[in-house]
PDB file of C-alpha atoms in Angstrom:
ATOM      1  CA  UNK A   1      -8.080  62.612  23.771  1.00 33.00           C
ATOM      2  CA  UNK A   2     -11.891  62.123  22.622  1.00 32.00           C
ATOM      3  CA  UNK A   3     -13.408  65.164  22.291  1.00 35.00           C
ATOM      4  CA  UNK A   4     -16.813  64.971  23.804  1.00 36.00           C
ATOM      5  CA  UNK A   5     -19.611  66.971  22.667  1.00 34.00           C
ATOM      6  CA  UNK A   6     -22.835  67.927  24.402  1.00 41.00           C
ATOM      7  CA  UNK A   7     -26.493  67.055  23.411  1.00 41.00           C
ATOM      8  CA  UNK A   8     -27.196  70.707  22.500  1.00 42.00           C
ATOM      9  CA  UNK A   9     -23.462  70.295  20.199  1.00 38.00           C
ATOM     10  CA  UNK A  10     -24.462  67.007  18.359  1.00 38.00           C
ATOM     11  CA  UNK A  11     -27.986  68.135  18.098  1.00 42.00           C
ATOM     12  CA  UNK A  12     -26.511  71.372  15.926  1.00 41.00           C
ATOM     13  CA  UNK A  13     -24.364  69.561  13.987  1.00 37.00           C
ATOM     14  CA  UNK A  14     -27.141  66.892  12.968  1.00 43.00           C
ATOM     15  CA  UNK A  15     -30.222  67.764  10.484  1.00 47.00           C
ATOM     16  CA  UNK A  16     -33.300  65.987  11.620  1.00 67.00           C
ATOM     17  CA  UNK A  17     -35.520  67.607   9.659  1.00 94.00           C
ATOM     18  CA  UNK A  18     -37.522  65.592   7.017  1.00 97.00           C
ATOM     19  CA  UNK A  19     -39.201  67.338   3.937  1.00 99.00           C
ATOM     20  CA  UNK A  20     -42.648  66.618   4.398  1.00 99.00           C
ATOM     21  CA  UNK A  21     -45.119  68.280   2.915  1.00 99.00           C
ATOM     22  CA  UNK A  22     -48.336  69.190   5.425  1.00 99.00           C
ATOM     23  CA  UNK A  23     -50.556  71.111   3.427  1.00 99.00           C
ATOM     24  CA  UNK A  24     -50.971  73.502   0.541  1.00 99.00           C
ATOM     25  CA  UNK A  25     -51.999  77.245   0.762  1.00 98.00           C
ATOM     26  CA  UNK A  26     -54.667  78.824  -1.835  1.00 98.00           C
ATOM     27  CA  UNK A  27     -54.456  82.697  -0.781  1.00 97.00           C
ATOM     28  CA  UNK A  28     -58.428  83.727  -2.010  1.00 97.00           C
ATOM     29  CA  UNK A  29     -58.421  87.308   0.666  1.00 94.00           C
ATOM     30  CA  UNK A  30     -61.923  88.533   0.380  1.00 94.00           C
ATOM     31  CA  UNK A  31     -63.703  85.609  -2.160  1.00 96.00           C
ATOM     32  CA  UNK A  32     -63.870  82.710  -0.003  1.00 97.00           C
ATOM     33  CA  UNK A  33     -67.966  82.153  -0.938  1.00 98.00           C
ATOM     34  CA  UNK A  34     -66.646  82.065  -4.081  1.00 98.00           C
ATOM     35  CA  UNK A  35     -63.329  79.965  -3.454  1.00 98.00           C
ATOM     36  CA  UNK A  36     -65.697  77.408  -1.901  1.00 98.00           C
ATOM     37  CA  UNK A  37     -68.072  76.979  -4.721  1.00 99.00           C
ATOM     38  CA  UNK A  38     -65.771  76.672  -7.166  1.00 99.00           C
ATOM     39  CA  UNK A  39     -63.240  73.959  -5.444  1.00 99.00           C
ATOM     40  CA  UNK A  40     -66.973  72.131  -4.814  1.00 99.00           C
ATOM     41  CA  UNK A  41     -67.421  72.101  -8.711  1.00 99.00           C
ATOM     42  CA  UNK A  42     -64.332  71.116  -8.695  1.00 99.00           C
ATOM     43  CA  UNK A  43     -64.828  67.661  -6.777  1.00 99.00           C
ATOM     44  CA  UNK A  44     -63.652  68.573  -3.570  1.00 99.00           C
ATOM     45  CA  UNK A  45     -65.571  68.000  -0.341  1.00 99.00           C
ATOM     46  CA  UNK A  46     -64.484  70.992   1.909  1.00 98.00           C
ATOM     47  CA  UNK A  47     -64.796  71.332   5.567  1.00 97.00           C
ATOM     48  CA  UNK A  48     -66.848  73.849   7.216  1.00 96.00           C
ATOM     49  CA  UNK A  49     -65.858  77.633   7.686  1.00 96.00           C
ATOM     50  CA  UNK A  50     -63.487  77.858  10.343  1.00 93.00           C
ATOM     51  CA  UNK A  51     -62.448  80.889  11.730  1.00 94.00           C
ATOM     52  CA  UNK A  52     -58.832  81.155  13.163  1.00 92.00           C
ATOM     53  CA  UNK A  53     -57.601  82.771  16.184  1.00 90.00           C
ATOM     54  CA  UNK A  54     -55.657  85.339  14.557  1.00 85.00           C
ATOM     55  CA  UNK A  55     -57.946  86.667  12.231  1.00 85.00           C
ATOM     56  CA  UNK A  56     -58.125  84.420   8.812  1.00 92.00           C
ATOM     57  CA  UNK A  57     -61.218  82.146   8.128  1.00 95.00           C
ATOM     58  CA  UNK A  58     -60.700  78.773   5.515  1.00 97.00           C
ATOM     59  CA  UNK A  59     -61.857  75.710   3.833  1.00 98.00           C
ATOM     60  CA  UNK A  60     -60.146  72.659   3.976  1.00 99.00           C
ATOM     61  CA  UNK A  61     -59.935  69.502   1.614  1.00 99.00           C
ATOM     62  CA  UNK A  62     -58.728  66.952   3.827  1.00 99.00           C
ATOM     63  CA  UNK A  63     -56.631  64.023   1.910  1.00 99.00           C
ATOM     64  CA  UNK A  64     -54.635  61.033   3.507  1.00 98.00           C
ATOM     65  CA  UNK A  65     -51.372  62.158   4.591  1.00 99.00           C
ATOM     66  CA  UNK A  66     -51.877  66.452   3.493  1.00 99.00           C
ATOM     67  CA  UNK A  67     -54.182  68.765   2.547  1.00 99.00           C
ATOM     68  CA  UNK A  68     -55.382  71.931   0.831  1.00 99.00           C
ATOM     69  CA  UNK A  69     -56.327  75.233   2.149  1.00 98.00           C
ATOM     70  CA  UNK A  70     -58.628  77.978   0.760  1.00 99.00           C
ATOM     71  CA  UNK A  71     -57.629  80.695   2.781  1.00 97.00           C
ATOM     72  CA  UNK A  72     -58.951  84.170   3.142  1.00 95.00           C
ATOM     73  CA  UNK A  73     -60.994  86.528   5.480  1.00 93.00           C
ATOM     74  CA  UNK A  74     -64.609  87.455   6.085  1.00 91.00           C
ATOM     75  CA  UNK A  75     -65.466  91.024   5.892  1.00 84.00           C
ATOM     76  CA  UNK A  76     -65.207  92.492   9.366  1.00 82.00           C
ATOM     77  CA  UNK A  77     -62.163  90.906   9.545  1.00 78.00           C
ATOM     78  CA  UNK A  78     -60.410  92.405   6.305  1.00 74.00           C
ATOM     79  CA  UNK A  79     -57.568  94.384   8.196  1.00 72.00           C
ATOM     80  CA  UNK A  80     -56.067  91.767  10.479  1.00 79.00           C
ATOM     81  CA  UNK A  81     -53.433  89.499   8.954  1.00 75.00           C
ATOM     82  CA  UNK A  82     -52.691  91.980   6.234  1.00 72.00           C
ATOM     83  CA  UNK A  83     -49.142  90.803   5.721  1.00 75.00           C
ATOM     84  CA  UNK A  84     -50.785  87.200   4.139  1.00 75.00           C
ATOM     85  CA  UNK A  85     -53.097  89.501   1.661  1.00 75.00           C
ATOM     86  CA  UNK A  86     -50.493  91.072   0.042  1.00 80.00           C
ATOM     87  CA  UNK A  87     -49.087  88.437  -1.288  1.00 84.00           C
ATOM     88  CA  UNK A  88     -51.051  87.778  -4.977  1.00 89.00           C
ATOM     89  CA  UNK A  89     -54.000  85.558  -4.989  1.00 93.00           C
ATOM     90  CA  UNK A  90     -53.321  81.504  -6.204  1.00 97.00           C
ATOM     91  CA  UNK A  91     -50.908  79.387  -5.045  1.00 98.00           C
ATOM     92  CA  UNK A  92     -48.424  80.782  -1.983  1.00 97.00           C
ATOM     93  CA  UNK A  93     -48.032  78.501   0.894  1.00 98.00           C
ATOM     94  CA  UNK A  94     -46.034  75.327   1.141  1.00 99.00           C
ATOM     95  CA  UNK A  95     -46.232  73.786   4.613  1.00 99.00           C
ATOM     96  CA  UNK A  96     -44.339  71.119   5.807  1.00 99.00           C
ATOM     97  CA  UNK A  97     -45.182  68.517   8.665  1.00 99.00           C
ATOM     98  CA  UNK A  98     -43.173  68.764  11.954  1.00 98.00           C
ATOM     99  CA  UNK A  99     -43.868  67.856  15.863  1.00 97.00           C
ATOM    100  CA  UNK A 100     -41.370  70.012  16.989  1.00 97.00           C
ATOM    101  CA  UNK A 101     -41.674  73.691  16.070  1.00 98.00           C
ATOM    102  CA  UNK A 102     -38.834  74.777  18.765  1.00 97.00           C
ATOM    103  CA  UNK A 103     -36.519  72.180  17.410  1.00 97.00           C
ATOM    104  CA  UNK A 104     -36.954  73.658  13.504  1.00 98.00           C
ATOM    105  CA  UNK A 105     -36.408  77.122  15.109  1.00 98.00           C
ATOM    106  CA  UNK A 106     -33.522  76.250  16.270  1.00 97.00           C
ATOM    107  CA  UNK A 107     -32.295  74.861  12.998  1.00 98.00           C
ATOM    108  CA  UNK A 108     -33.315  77.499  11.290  1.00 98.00           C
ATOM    109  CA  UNK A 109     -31.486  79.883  13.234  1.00 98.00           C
ATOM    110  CA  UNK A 110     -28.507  77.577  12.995  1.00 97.00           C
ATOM    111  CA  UNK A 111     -28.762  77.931   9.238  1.00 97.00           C
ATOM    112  CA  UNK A 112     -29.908  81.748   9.265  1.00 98.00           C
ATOM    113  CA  UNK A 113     -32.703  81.077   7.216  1.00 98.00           C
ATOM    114  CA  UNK A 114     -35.294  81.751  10.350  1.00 98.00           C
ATOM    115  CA  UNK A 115     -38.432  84.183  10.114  1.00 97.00           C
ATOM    116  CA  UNK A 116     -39.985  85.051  13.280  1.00 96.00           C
ATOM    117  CA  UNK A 117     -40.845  82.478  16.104  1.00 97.00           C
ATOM    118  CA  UNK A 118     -42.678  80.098  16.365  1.00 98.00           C
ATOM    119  CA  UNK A 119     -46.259  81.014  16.297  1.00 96.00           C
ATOM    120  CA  UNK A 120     -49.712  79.425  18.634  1.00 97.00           C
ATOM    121  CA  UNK A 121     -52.681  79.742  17.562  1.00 95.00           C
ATOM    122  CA  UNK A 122     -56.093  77.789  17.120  1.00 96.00           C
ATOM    123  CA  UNK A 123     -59.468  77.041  15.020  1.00 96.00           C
ATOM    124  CA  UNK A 124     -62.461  75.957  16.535  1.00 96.00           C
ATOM    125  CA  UNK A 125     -63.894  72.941  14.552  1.00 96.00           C
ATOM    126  CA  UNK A 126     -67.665  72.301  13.911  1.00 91.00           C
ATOM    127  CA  UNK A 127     -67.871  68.199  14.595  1.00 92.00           C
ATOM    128  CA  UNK A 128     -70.993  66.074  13.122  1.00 89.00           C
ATOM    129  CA  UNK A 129     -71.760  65.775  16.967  1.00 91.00           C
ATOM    130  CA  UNK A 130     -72.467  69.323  17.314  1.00 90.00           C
ATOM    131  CA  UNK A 131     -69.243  69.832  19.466  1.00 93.00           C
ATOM    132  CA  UNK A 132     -67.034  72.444  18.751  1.00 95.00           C
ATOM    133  CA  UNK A 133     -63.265  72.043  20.172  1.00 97.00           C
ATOM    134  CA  UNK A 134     -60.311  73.992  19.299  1.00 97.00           C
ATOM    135  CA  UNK A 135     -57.977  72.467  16.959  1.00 97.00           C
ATOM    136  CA  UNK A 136     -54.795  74.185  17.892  1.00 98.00           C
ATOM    137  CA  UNK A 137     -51.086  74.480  15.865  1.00 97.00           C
ATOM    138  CA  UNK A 138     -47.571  75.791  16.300  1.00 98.00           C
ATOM    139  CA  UNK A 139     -46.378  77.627  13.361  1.00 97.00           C
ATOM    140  CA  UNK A 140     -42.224  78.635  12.607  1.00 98.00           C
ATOM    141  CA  UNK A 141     -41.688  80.511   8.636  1.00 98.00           C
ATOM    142  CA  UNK A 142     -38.437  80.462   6.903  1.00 98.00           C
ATOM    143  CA  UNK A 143     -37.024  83.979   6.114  1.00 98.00           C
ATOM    144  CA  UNK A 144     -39.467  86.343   4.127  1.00 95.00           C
ATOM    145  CA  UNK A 145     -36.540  86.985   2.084  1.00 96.00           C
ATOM    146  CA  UNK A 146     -36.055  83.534   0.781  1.00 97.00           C
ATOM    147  CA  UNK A 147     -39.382  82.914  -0.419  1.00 97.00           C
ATOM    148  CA  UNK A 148     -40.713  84.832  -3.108  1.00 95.00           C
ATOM    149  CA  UNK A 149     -44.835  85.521  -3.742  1.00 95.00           C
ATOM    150  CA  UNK A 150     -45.813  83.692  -0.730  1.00 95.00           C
ATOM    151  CA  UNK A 151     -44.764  81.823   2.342  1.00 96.00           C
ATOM    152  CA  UNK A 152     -42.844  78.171   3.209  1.00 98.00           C
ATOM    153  CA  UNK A 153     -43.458  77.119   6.756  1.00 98.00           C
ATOM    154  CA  UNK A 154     -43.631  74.240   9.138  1.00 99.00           C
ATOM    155  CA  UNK A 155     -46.773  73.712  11.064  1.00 98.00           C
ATOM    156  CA  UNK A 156     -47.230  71.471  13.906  1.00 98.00           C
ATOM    157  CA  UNK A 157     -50.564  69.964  14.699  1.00 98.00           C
ATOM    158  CA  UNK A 158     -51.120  70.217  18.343  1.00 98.00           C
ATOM    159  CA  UNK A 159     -54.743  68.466  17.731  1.00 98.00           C
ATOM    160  CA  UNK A 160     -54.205  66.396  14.288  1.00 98.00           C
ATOM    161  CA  UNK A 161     -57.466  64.207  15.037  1.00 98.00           C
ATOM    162  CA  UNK A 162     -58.921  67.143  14.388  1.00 98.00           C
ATOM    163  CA  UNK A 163     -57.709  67.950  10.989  1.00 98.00           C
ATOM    164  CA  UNK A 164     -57.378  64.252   9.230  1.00 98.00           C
ATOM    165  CA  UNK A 165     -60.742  63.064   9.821  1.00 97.00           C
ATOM    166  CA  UNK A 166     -62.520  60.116   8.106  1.00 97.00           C
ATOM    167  CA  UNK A 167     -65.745  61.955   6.933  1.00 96.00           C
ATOM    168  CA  UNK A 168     -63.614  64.619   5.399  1.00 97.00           C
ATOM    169  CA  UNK A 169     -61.559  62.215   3.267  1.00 98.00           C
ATOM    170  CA  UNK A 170     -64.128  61.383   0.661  1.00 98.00           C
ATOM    171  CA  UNK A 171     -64.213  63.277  -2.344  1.00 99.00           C
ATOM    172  CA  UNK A 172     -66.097  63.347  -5.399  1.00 99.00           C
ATOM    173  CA  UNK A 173     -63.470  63.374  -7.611  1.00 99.00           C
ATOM    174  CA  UNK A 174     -61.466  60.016  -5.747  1.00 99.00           C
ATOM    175  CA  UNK A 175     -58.549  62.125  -4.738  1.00 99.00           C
ATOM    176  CA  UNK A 176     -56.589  60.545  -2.215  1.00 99.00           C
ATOM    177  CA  UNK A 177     -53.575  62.817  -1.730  1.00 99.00           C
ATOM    178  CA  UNK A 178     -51.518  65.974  -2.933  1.00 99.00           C
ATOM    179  CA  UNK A 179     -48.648  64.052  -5.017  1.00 99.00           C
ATOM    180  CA  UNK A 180     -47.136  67.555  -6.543  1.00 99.00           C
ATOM    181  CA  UNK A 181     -46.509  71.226  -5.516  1.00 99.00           C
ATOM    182  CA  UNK A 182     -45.166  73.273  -8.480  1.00 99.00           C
ATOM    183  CA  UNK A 183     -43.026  76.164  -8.258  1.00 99.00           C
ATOM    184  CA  UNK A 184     -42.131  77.978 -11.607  1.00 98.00           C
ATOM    185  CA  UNK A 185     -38.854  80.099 -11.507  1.00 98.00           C
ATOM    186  CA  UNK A 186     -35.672  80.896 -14.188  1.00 97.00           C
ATOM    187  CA  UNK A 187     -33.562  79.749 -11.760  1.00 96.00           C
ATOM    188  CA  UNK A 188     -34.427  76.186 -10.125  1.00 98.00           C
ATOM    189  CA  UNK A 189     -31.635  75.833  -8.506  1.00 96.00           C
ATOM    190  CA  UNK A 190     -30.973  78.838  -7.223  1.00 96.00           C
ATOM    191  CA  UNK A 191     -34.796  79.108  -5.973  1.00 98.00           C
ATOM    192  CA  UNK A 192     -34.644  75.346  -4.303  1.00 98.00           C
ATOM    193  CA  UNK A 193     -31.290  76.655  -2.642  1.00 98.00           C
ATOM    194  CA  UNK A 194     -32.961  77.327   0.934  1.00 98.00           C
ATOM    195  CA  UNK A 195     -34.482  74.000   0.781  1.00 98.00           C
ATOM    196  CA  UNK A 196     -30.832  72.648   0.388  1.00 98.00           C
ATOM    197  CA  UNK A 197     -29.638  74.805   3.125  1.00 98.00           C
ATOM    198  CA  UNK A 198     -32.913  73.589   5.490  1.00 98.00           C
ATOM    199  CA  UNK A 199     -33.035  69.881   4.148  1.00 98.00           C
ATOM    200  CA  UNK A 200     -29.572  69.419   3.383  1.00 96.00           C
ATOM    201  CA  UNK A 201     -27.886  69.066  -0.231  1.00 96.00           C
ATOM    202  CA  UNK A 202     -28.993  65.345  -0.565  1.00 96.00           C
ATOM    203  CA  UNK A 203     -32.967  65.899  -0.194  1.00 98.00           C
ATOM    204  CA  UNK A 204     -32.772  67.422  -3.966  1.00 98.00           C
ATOM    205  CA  UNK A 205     -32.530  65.568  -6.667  1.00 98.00           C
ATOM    206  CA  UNK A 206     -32.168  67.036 -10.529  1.00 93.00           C
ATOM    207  CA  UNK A 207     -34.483  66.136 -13.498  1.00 86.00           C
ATOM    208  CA  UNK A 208     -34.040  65.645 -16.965  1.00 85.00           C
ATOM    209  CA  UNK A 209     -35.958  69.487 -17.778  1.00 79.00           C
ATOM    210  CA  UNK A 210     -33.580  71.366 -15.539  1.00 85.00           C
ATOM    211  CA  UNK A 211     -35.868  70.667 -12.607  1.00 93.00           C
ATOM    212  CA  UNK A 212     -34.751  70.321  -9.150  1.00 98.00           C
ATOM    213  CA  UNK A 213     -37.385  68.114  -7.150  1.00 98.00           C
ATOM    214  CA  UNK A 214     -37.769  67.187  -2.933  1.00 99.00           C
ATOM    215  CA  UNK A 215     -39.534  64.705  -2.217  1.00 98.00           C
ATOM    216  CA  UNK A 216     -42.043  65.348   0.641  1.00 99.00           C
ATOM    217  CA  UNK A 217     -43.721  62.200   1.857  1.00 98.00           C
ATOM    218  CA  UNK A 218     -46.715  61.513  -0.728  1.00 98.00           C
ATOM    219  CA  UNK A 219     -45.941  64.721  -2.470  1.00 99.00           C
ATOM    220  CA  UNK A 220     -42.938  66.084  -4.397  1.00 98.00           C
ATOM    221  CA  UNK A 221     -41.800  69.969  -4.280  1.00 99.00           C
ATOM    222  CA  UNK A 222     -40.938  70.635  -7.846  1.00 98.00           C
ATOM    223  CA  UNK A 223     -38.928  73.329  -9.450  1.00 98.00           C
ATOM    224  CA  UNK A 224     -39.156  73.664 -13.156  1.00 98.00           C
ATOM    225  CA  UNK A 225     -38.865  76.534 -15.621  1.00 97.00           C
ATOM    226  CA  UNK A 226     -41.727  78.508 -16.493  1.00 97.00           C
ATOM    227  CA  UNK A 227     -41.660  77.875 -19.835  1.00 96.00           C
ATOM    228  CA  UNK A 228     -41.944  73.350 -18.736  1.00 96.00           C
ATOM    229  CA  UNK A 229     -44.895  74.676 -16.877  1.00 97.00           C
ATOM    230  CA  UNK A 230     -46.771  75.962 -19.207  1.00 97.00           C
ATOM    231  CA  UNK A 231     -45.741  73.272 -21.635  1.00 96.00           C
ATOM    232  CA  UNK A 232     -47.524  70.697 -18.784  1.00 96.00           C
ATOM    233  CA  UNK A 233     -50.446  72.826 -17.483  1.00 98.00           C
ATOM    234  CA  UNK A 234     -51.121  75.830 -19.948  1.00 97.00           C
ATOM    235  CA  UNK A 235     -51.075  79.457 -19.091  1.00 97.00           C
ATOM    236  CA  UNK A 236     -49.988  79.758 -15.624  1.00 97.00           C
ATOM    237  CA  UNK A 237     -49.385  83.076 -13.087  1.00 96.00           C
ATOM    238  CA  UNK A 238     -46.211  85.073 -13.760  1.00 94.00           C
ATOM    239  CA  UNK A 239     -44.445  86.198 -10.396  1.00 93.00           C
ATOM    240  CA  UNK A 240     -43.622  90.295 -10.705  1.00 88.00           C
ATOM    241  CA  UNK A 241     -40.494  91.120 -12.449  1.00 88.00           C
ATOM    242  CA  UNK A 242     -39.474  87.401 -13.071  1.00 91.00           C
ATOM    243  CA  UNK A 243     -39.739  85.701  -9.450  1.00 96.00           C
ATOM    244  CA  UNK A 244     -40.361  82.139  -8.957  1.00 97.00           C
ATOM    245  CA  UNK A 245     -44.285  82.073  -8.020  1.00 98.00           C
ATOM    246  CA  UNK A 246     -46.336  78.894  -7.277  1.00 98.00           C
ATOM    247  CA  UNK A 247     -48.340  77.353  -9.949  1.00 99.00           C
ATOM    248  CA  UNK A 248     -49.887  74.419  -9.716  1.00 99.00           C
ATOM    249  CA  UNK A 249     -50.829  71.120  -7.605  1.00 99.00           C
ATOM    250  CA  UNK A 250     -50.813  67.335  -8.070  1.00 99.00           C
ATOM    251  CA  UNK A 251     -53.221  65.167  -7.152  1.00 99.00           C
ATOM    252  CA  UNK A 252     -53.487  61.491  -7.093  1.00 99.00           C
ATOM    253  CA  UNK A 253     -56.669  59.923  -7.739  1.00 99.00           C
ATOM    254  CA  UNK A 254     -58.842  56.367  -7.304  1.00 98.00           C
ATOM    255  CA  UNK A 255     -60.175  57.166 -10.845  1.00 98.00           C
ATOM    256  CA  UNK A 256     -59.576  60.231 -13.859  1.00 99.00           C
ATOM    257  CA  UNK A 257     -63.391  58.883 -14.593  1.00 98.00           C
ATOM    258  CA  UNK A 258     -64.595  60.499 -11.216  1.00 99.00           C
ATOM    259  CA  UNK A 259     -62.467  63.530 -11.939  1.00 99.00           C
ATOM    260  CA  UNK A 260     -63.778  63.988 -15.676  1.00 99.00           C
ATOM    261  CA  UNK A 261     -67.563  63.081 -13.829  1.00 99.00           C
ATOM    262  CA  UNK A 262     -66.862  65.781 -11.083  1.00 99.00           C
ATOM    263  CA  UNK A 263     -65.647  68.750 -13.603  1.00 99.00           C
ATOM    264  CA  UNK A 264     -68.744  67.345 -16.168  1.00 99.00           C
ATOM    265  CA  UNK A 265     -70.938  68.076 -13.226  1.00 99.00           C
ATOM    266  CA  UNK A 266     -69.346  71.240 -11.689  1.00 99.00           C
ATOM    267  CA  UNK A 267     -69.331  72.463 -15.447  1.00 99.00           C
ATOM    268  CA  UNK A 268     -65.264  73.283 -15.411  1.00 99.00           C
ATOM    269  CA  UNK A 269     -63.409  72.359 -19.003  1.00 98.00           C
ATOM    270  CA  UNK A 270     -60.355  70.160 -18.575  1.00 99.00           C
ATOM    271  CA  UNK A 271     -57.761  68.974 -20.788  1.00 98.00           C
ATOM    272  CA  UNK A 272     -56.806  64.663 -20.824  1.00 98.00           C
ATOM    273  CA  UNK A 273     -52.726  64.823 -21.556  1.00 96.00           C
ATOM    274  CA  UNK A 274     -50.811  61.523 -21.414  1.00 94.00           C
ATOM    275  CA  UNK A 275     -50.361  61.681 -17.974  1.00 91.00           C
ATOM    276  CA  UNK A 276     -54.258  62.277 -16.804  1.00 98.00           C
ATOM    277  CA  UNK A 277     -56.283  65.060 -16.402  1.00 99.00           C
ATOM    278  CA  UNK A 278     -55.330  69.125 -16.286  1.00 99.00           C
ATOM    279  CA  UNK A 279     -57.605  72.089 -14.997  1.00 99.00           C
ATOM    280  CA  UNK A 280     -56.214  75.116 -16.390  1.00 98.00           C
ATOM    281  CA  UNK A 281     -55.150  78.024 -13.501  1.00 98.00           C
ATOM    282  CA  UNK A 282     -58.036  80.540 -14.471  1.00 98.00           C
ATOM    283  CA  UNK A 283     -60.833  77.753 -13.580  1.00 98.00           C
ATOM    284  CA  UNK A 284     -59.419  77.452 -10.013  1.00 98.00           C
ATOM    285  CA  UNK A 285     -58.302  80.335  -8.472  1.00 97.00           C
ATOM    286  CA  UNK A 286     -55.334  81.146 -10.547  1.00 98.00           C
ATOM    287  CA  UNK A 287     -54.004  77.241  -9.793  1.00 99.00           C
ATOM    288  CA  UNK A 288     -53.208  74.666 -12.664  1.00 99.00           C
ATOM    289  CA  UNK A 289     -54.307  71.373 -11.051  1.00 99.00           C
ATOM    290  CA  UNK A 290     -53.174  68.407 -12.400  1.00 99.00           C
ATOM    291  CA  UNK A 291     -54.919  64.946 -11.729  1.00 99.00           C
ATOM    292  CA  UNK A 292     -53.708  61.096 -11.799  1.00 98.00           C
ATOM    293  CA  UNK A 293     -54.645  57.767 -11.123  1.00 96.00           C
TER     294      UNK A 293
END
């Protein structure tokens, strides 16, 4: 006799859940006047200061398909959301897309990886027509414990017109996209494990360094030693007592010319490797960026 399983059965039994990535976080607490200035410099076009329903305020440099976030507080706010400033300054969210935040709950539970629930909450957004609506989002974490110096979440975009808009796109320095998300750690594999265990063994693939890479849409997660990342971006941040911590970000480009033009202008030194164009971690908020065309 067939055994016959219910949807709520088949749906456990069957990942769904496609690595993504949404959006990178740049944790700057208190220095966002300073955060903004120097990712300007930097040949990013950022969004206006929007201030979050739960406390934070950020920056955005809207791309095609992702995007990067300066985020931080103002000063009367300094005390809410305390549990994202202690977590060191740089490089410590990776976000990935979904439209169902319940649904990844669920698998997350399923795979006992979960952090809390899923999360609603909303930004009101200046628009060039003087409007102001609220651009609103689901959030749902993996475990705090599997995720060292920062945070890995899913975010669903309730409002995603409001986010990916055209005169937000253009940037000084042609980039079109993140393409990379770095992650340095003496254990690749072992630190990519939870993306195994969320993704399933077959969304990682293993490079020729010892890295172990997802790719993410436009963008690919990569794990690689710290020693391969300072090799490719210089001096990088070292996570406390030898944790993986988040290093640096890719970026595609219409043209390393505009990059080069952007840093000549915003007066930031830069290194041309083989592969493009490097901005050391200390001349962007303790991030190694990394541009090509």
């Amino acid at each position: 006799m067939t055994e016959i399983s219910t949807p709520e059965q088949a749906a456990a039994t069957k990942t769904a859940i496609t690595p993504r990535l949404d959006h990178a976080v740049i944790n700057v607490a208190g220095l966002l006047d300073h955060a903004q200035q120097q990712f300007r410099r930097l040949g990013f076009q950022l969004t206006p200061r929007g201030h979050h329903s739960l406390g934070s305020s950020n920056h955005l440099a809207i791309f095609g398909e992702n995007y990067l976030e300066l985020l931080g507080y103002e000063a009367a706010n300094e005390h809410t959301r305390k549990d994202l400033w202690l977590a060191p300054l740089g490089l410590t969210g990776l976000v990935w897309k979904t439209q169902d935040a319940s649904a990844v709950f669920q698998h997350l539970q399923q795979q006992n990886i979960a952090g809390s629930a899923p999360a609603d909450f909303f930004r009101p957004v200046q628009l060039n027509d003087g409007s102001e609506p609220n651009a609103r989002f689901r959030t749902v974490p993996l475990s705090a414990e599997r995720v060292a110096n920062g945070r890995s979440f899913f975010c669903q975009h309730l409002t995603p017109e409001l986010v990916w808009r055209t005169e937000w796109q253009r940037h000084p320095n042609g980039v079109s996209n993140i393409t990379g998300f770095v992650i340095a750690t003496n254990a690749p594999q072992e630190t990519a494990s939870v993306y195994a265990e969320l993704f399933g063994e077959s969304a990682l693939s293993h490079g020729p360094h010892g890295e172990v890479e997802i790719k993410a849409g436009r963008a690919t997660v990569r794990f690689i030693t710290p020693e391969r990342a300072t090799a490719l971006f210089g001096k990088i941040p070292e996570g406390e007592n030898g944790t993986a911590r988040m290093v640096a970000l890719e970026f595609a480009t219409a043209s390393l010319d505009l990059v080069r033009q952007s840093l000549k202008v915003g007066e930031i030194a830069f290194s041309d490797t083989p592969e493009g164009v490097v901005v050391r971690a200390e001349d962007a908020l303790g991030v190694a960026l990394s541009f090509r065309d």
